CSV table of C-alpha atoms and ligand atoms in Angstrom, one decimal:
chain,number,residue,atom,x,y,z
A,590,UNK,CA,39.8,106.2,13.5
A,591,UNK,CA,43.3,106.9,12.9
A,592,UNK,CA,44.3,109.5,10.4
A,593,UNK,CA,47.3,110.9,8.1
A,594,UNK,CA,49.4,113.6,7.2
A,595,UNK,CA,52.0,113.3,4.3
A,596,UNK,CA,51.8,109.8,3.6
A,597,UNK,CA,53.0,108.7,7.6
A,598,UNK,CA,50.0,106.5,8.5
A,599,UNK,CA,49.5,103.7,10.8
A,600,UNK,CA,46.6,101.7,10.3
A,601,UNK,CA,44.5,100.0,12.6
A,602,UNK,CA,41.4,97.8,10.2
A,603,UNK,CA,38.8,97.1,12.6
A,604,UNK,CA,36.2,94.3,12.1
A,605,UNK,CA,33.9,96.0,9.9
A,606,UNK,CA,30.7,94.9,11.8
A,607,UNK,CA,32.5,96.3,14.8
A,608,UNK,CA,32.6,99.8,13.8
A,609,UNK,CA,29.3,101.3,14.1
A,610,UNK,CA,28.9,100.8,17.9
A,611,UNK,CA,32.6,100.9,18.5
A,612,UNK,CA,34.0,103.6,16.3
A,613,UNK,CA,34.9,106.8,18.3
A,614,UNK,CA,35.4,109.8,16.1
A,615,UNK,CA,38.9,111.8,15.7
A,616,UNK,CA,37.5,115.5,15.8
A,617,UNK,CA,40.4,117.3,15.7
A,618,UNK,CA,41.4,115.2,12.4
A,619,UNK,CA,37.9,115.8,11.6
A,620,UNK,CA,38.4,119.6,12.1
A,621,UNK,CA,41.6,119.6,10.3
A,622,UNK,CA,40.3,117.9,7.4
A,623,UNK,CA,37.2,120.4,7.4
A,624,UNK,CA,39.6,123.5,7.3
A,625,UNK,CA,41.5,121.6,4.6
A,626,UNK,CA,38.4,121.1,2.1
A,627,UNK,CA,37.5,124.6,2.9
A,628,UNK,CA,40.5,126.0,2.0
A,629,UNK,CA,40.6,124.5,-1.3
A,630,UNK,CA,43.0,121.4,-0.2
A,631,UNK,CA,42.2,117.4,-1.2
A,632,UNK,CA,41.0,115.1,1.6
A,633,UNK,CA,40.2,111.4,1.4
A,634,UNK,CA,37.6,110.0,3.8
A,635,UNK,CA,35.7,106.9,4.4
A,636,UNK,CA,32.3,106.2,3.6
A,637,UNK,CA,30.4,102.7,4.0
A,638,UNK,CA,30.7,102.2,0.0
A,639,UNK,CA,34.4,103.0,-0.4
A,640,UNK,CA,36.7,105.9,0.3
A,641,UNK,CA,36.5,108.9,-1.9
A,642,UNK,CA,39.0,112.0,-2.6
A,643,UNK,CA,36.8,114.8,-1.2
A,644,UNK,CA,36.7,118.7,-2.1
A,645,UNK,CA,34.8,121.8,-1.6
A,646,UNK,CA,32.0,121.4,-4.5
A,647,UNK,CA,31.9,125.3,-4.4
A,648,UNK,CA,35.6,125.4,-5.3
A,649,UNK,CA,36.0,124.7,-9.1
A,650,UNK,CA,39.7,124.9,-9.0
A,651,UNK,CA,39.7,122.3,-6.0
A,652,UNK,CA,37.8,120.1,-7.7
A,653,UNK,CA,40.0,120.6,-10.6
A,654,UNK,CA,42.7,119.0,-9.0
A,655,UNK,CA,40.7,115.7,-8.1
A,656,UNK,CA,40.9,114.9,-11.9
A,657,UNK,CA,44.5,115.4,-11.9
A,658,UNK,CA,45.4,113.7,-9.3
A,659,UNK,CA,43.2,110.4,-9.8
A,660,UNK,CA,44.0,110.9,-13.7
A,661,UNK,CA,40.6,111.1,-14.3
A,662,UNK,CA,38.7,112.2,-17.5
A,663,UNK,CA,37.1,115.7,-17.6
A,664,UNK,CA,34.2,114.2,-19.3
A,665,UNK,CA,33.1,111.7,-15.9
A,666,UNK,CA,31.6,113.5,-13.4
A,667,UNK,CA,31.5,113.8,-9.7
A,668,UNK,CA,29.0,113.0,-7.0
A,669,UNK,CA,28.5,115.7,-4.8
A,670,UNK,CA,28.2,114.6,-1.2
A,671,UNK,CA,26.0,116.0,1.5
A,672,UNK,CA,24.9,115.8,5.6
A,673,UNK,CA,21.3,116.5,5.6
A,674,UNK,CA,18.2,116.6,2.9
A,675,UNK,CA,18.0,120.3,3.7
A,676,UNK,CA,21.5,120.9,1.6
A,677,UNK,CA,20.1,119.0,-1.5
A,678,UNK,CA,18.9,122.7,-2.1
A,679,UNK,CA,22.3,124.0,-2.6
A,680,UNK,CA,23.4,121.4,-5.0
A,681,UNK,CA,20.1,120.6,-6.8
A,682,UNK,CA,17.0,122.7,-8.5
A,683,UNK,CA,13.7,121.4,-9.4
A,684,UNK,CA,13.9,118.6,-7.4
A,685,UNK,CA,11.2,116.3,-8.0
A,686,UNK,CA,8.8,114.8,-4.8
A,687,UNK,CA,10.3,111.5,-6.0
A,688,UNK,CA,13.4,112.4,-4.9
A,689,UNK,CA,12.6,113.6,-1.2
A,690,UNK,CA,10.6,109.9,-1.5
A,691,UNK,CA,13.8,108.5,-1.9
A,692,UNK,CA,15.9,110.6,0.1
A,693,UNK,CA,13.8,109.5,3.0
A,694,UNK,CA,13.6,106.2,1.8
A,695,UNK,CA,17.3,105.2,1.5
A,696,UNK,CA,19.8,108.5,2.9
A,697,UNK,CA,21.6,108.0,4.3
A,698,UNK,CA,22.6,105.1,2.4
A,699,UNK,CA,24.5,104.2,-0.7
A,700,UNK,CA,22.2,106.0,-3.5
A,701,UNK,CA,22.8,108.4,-5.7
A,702,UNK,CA,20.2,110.8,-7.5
A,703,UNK,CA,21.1,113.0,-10.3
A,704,UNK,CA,19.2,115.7,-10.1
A,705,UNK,CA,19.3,119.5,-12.2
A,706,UNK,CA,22.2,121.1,-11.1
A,707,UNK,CA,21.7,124.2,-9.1
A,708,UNK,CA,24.4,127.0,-10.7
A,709,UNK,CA,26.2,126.9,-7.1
A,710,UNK,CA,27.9,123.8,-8.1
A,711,UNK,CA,30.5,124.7,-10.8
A,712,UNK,CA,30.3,122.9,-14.1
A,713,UNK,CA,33.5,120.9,-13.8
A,714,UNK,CA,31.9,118.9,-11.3
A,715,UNK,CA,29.0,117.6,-13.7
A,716,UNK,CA,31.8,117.8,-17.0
A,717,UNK,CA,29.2,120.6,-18.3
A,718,UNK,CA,25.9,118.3,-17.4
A,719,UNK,CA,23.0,120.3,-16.4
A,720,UNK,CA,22.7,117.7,-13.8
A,721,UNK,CA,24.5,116.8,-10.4
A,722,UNK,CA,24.9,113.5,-8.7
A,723,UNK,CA,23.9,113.7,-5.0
A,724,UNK,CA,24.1,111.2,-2.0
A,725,UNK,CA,24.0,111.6,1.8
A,726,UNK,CA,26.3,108.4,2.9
A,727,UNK,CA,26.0,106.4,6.2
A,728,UNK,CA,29.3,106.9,7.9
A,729,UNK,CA,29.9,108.6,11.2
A,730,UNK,CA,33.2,110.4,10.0
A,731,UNK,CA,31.8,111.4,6.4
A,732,UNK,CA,28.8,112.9,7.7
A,733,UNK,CA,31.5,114.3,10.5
A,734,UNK,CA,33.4,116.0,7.7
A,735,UNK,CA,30.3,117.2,5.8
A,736,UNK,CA,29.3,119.2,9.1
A,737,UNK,CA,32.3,120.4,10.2
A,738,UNK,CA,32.9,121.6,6.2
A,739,UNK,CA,29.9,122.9,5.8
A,740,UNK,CA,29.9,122.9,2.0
A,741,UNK,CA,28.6,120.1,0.2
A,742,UNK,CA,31.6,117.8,-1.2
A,743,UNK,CA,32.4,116.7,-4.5
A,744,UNK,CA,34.0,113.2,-4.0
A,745,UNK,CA,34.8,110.5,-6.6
A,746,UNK,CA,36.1,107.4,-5.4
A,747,UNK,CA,39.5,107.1,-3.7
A,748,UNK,CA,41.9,104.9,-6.2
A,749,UNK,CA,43.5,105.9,-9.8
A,750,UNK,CA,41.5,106.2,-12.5
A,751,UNK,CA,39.7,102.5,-14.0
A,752,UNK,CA,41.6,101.1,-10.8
A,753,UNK,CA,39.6,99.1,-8.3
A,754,UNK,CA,37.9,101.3,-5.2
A,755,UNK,CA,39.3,101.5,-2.1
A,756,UNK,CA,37.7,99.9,0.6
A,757,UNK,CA,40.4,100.4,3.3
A,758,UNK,CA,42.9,103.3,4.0
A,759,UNK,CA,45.7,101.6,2.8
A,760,UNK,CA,44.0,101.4,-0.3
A,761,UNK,CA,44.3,105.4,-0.8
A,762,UNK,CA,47.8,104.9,0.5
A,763,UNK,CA,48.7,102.2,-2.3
A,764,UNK,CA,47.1,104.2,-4.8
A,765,UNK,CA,47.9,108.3,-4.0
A,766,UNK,CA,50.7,107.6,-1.6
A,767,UNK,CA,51.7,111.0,0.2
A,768,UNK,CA,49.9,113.5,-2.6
A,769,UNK,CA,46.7,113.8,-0.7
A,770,UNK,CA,46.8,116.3,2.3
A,771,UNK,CA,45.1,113.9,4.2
A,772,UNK,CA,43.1,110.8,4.7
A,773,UNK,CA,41.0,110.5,7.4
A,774,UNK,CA,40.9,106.3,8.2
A,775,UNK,CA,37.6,105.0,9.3
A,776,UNK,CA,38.5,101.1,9.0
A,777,UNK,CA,37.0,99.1,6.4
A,778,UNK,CA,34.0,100.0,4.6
A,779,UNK,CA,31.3,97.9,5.5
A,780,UNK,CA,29.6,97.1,1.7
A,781,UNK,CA,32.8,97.5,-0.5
A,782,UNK,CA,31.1,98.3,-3.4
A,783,UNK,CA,30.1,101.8,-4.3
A,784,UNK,CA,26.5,103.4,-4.5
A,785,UNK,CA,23.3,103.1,-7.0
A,786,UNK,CA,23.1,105.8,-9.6
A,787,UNK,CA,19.8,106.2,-10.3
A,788,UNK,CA,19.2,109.4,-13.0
A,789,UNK,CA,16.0,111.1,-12.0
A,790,UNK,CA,16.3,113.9,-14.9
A,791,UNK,CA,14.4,111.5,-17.7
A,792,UNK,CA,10.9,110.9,-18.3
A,793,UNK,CA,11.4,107.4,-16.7
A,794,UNK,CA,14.0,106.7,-13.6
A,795,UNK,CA,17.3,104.8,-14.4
A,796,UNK,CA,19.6,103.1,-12.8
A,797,UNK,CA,22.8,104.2,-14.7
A,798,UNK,CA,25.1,102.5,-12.4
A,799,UNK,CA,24.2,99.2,-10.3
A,800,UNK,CA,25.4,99.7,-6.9
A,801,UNK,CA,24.7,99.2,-2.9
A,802,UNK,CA,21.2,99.5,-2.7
A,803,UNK,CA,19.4,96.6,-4.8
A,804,UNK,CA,17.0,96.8,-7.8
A,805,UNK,CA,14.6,94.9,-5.5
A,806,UNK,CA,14.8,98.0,-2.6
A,807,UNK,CA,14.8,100.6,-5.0
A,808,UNK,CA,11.1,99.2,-6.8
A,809,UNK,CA,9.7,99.5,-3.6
A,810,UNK,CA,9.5,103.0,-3.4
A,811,UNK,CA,10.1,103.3,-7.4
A,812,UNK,CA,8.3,100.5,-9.3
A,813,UNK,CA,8.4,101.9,-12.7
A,814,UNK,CA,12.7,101.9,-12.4
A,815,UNK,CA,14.4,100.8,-15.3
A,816,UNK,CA,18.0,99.9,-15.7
A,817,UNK,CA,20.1,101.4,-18.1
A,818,UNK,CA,20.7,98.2,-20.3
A,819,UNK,CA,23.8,99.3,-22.9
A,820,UNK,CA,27.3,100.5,-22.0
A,821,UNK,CA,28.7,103.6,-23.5
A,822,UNK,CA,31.9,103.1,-25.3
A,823,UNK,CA,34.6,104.7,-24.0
A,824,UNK,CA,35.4,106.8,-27.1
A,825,UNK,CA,31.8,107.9,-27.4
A,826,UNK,CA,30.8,111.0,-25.6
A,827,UNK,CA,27.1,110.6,-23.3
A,828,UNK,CA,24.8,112.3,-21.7
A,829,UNK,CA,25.8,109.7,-18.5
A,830,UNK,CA,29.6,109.3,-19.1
A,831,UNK,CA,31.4,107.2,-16.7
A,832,UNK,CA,29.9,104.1,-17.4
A,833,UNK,CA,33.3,102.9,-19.2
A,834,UNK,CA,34.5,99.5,-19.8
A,835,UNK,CA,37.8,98.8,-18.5
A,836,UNK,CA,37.0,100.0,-15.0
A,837,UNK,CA,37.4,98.7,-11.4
A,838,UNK,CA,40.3,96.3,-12.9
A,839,UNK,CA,43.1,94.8,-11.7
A,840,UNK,CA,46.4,95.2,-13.8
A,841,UNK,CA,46.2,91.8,-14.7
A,842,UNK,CA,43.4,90.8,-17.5
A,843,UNK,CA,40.2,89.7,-15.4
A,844,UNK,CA,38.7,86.2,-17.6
A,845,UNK,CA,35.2,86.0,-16.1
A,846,UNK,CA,33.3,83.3,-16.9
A,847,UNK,CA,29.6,82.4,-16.5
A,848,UNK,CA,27.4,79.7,-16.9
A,849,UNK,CA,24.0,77.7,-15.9
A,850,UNK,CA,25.9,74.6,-14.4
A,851,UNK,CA,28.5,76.0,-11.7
A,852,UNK,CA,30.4,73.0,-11.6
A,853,UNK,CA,31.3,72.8,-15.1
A,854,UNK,CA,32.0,76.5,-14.6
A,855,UNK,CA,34.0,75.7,-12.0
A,856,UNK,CA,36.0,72.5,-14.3
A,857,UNK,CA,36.8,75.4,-17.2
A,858,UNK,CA,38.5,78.0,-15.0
A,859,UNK,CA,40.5,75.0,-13.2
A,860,UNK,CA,41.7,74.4,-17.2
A,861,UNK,CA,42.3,77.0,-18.1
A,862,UNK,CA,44.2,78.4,-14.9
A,863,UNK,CA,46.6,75.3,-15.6
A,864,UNK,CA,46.9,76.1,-19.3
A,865,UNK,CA,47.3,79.5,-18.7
A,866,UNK,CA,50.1,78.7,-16.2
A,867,UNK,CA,51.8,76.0,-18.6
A,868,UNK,CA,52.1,78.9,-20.8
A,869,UNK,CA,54.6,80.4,-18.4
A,870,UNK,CA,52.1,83.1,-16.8
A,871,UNK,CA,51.1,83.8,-13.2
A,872,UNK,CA,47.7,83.0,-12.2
A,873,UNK,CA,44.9,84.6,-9.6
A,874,UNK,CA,41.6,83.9,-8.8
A,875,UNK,CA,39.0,85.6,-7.3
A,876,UNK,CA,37.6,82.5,-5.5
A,877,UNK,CA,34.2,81.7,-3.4
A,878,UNK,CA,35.2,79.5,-0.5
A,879,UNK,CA,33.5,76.4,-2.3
A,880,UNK,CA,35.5,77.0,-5.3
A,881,UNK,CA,39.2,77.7,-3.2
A,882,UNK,CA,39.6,74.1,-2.9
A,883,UNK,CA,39.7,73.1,-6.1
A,884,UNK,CA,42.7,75.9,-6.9
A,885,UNK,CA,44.3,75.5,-3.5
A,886,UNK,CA,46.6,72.7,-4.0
A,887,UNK,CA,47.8,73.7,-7.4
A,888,UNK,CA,49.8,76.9,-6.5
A,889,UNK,CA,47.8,79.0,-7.8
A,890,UNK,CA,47.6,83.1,-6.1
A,891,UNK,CA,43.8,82.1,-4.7
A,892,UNK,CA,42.1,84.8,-2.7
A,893,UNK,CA,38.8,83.6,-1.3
A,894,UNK,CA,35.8,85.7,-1.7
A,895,UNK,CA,33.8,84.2,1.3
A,896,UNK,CA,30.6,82.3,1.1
A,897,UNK,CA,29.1,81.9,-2.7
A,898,UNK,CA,25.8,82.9,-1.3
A,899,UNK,CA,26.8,85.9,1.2
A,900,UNK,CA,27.2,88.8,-1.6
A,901,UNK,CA,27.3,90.8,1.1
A,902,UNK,CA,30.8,89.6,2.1
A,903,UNK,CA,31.9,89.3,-1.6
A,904,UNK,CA,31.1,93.0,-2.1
A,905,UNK,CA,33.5,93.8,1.0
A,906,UNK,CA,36.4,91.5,-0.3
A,907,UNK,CA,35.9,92.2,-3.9
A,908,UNK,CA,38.2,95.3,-5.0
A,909,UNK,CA,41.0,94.3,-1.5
A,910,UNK,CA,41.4,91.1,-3.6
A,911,UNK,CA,41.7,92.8,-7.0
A,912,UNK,CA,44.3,94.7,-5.2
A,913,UNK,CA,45.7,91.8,-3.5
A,914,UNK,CA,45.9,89.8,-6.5
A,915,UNK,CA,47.6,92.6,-8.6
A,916,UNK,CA,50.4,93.2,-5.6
A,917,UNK,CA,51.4,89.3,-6.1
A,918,UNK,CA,52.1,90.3,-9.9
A,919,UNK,CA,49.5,87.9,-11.8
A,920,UNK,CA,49.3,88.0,-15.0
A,921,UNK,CA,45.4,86.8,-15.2
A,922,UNK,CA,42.8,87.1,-12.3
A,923,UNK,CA,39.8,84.2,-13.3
A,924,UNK,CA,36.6,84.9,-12.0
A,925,UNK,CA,33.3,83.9,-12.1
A,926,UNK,CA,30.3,85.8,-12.3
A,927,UNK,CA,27.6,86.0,-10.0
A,928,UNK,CA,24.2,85.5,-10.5
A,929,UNK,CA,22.5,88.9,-11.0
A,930,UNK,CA,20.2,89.9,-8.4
A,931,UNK,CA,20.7,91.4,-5.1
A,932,UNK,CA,23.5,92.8,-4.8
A,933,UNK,CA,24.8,90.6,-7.2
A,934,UNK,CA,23.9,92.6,-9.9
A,935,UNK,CA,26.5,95.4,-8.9
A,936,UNK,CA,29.0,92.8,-8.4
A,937,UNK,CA,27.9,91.2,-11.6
A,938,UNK,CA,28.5,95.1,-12.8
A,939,UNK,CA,31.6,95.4,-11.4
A,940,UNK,CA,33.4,92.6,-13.2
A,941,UNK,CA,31.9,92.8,-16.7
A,942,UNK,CA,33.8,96.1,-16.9
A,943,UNK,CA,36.9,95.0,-15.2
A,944,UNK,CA,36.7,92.0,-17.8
A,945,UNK,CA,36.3,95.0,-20.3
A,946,UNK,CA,33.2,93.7,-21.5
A,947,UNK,CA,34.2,90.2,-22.6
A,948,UNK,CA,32.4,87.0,-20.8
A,949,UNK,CA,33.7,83.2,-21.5
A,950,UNK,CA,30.5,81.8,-21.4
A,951,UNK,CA,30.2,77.6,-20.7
A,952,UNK,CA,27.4,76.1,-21.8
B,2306,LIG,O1,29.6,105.0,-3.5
B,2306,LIG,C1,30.0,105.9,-4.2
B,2306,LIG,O2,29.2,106.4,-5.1
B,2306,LIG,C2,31.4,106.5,-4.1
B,2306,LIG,C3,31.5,107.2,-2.7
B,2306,LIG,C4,32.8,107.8,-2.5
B,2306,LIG,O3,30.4,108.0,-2.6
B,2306,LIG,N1,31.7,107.4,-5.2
B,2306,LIG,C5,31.9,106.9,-6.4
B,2306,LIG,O4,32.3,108.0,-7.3
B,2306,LIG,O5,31.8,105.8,-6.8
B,2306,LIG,P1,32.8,107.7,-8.7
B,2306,LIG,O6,33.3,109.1,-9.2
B,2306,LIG,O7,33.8,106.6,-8.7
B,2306,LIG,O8,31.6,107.3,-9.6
B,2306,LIG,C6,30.5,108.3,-9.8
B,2306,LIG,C7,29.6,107.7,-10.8
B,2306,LIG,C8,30.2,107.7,-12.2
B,2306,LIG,O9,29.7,106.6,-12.9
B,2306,LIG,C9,29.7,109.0,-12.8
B,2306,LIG,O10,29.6,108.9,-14.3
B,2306,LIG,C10,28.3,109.1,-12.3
B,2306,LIG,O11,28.5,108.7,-10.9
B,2306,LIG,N2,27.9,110.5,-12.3
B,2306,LIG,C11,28.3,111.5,-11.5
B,2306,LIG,N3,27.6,112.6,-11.9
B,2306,LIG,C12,26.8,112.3,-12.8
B,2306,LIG,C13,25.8,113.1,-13.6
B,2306,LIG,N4,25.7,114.4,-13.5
B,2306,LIG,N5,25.1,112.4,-14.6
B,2306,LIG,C14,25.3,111.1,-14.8
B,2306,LIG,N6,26.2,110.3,-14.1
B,2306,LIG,C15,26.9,110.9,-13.1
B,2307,LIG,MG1,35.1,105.2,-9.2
């Protein structure tokens, strides 16, 4: 683990399957970023979904400056990170045996529960919900941090607001440069997409947000889960904001198409890539390895997702080629979606939004 003061940063990405048994932990950056988050200071720190931009949840003027920084609305709240079940009681009230279910279930892991918020937890952090978001990630230097802190931290994710995540330090450096007080770099973060919101307030639980741990895990322990089906609009105030289109998006405009047959999918974005760069544009695609070859001749920017059927390493390489794409100034990044289970239903997610809710659908 390498970590970073005032923007000076060397980075050292280690294979991500690598990490757990090889990753030796940088206490005294650990300890520094502690004494930072507890004195009201901005720390960014890995987790195995992405990176976030952490701060004392106790601390509503710290927490403050998270929405500043990532321009963020005041009206999308926070997830509230802890180290153990036994803290959910400073951050939550009223929590339901459901949720101790889960928490044993999948934490530490990439879930979130909203929960009633216990008063502790200031109100900016919730944007005036009566709830809070909680998770316990699985990451050796976030649970580190949470420890050494000993508060519970609010932490967002670590990129500019309706940017893609960050999934590797350099990432956070891309996107915040030398404003944050530190990032602590734990490599690359081994599922690249960010965790299930499930909202356990209601009379039913729903998923509000797709994420890392599948629909088919979570009906295990909850059967009766339902998935929140419609998208708030962006101008429209909710009682779950945050679930805005135009999010997790490349600068250039994301075309995602879907369809039945994947290879006349496949014959459609190759069209349209050469019309679009007849036109005089630049042209990216997010690219499964089968699909690369059909691009990779024609000068397109390709970045190759990995195998079609390993969502798994899609999810890792998803927002790093967003970001990729976007530093080789495209005008257009063509995708196409996934099928929606598994994790490809946060993937699936994912794109809609960055596509800003608009699919090309072949028939
Ligand atoms: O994997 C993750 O969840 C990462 C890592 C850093 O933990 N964090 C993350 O945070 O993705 P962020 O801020 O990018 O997304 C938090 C999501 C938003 O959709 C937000 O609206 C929702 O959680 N959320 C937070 N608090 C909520 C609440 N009280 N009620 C409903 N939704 C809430
Ligand atoms: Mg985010």
């Amino acid at each position: 683990m390498m970590d970073v003061n005032q923007g000076r940063m060397c980075i050292r990405e280690r294979n991500a399957k690598d990490r757990r048994s090889t990753m030796n932990i940088n206490r005294s950056a650990v300890e520094r970023a502690a004494k930072l988050i507890v004195g009201g200071k901005l720390v960014a720190f890995p987790t195995e979904t992405v990176y976030g931009i952490g701060a004392n949840a106790f601390d509503e003027k710290a927490v403050a400056k998270i929405f500043l920084l990532k321009g963020r609305p005041a009206s999308d709240p926070i997830i509230v990170h802890i180290h153990g079940e036994s803290q959910m009681h400073e951050v939550a009230r009223d929590i339901p045996s459901l949720a101790m279910d889960m928490a044993r279930a999948f934490w530490p892991g990439p879930l979130t529960m909203i929960l009633w918020r216990n008063p502790r937890i200031p109100e900016n952090v919730s944007s005036g919900l009566p709830t809070v978001a909680v998770r316990l990630p699985n990451h050796p230097v976030a649970i580190a941090l949470l420890v050494a802190a000993g508060v519970p931290i609010a932490a967002p994710s670590a990129n500019l607001f309706s940017r893609p995540s960050s999934t590797v330090g350099r990432h956070v450096i891309e996107d915040f440069g030398s404003t944050l007080d530190l990032v602590l770099d734990g490599g690359e973060a081994t599922l690249g997409i960010e965790s299930t919101v499930v909202d356990l307030t209601g009379t039913v639980p729903t998923v509000l947000r797709p994420g890392g741990l599948t629909m088919e895990s979570l009906r295990e322990i909850v059967p009766n889960v339902r998935v929140r089906s419609s998208y708030v609009s962006e101008q429209r105030a909710s009682s779950s904001p945050g679930m805005l289109l135009k999010h997790y998006s490349p600068r250039a405009k994301l075309l995602l198409f879907s369809g039945d047959h994947e290879e006349r999918v496949l014959e459609e974005m190759v069209a349209k890539a050469m019309e679009l760069r007849a036109e005089g544009a630049r042209v990216g695609v997010l690219a499964t390895s089968d699909q690369s070859i059909e691009f990779s001749d024609r000068a397109f920017s390709v970045f190759d997702l990995g195998d079609k059927e390993d969502t798994n390493s899609i999810a890792r390489s998803l927002y790093d080629g967003m970001r990729r794409l976007d530093s080789e100034q495209v005008n257009y990044v063509l995708v196409s979606a996934p099928r929606q289970h598994g994790l490809g239903l946060a993937l699936w997610d994912r794109l809609y939004r960055a596509a800003e809710g608009h699919i090309i659908f072949i028939d």
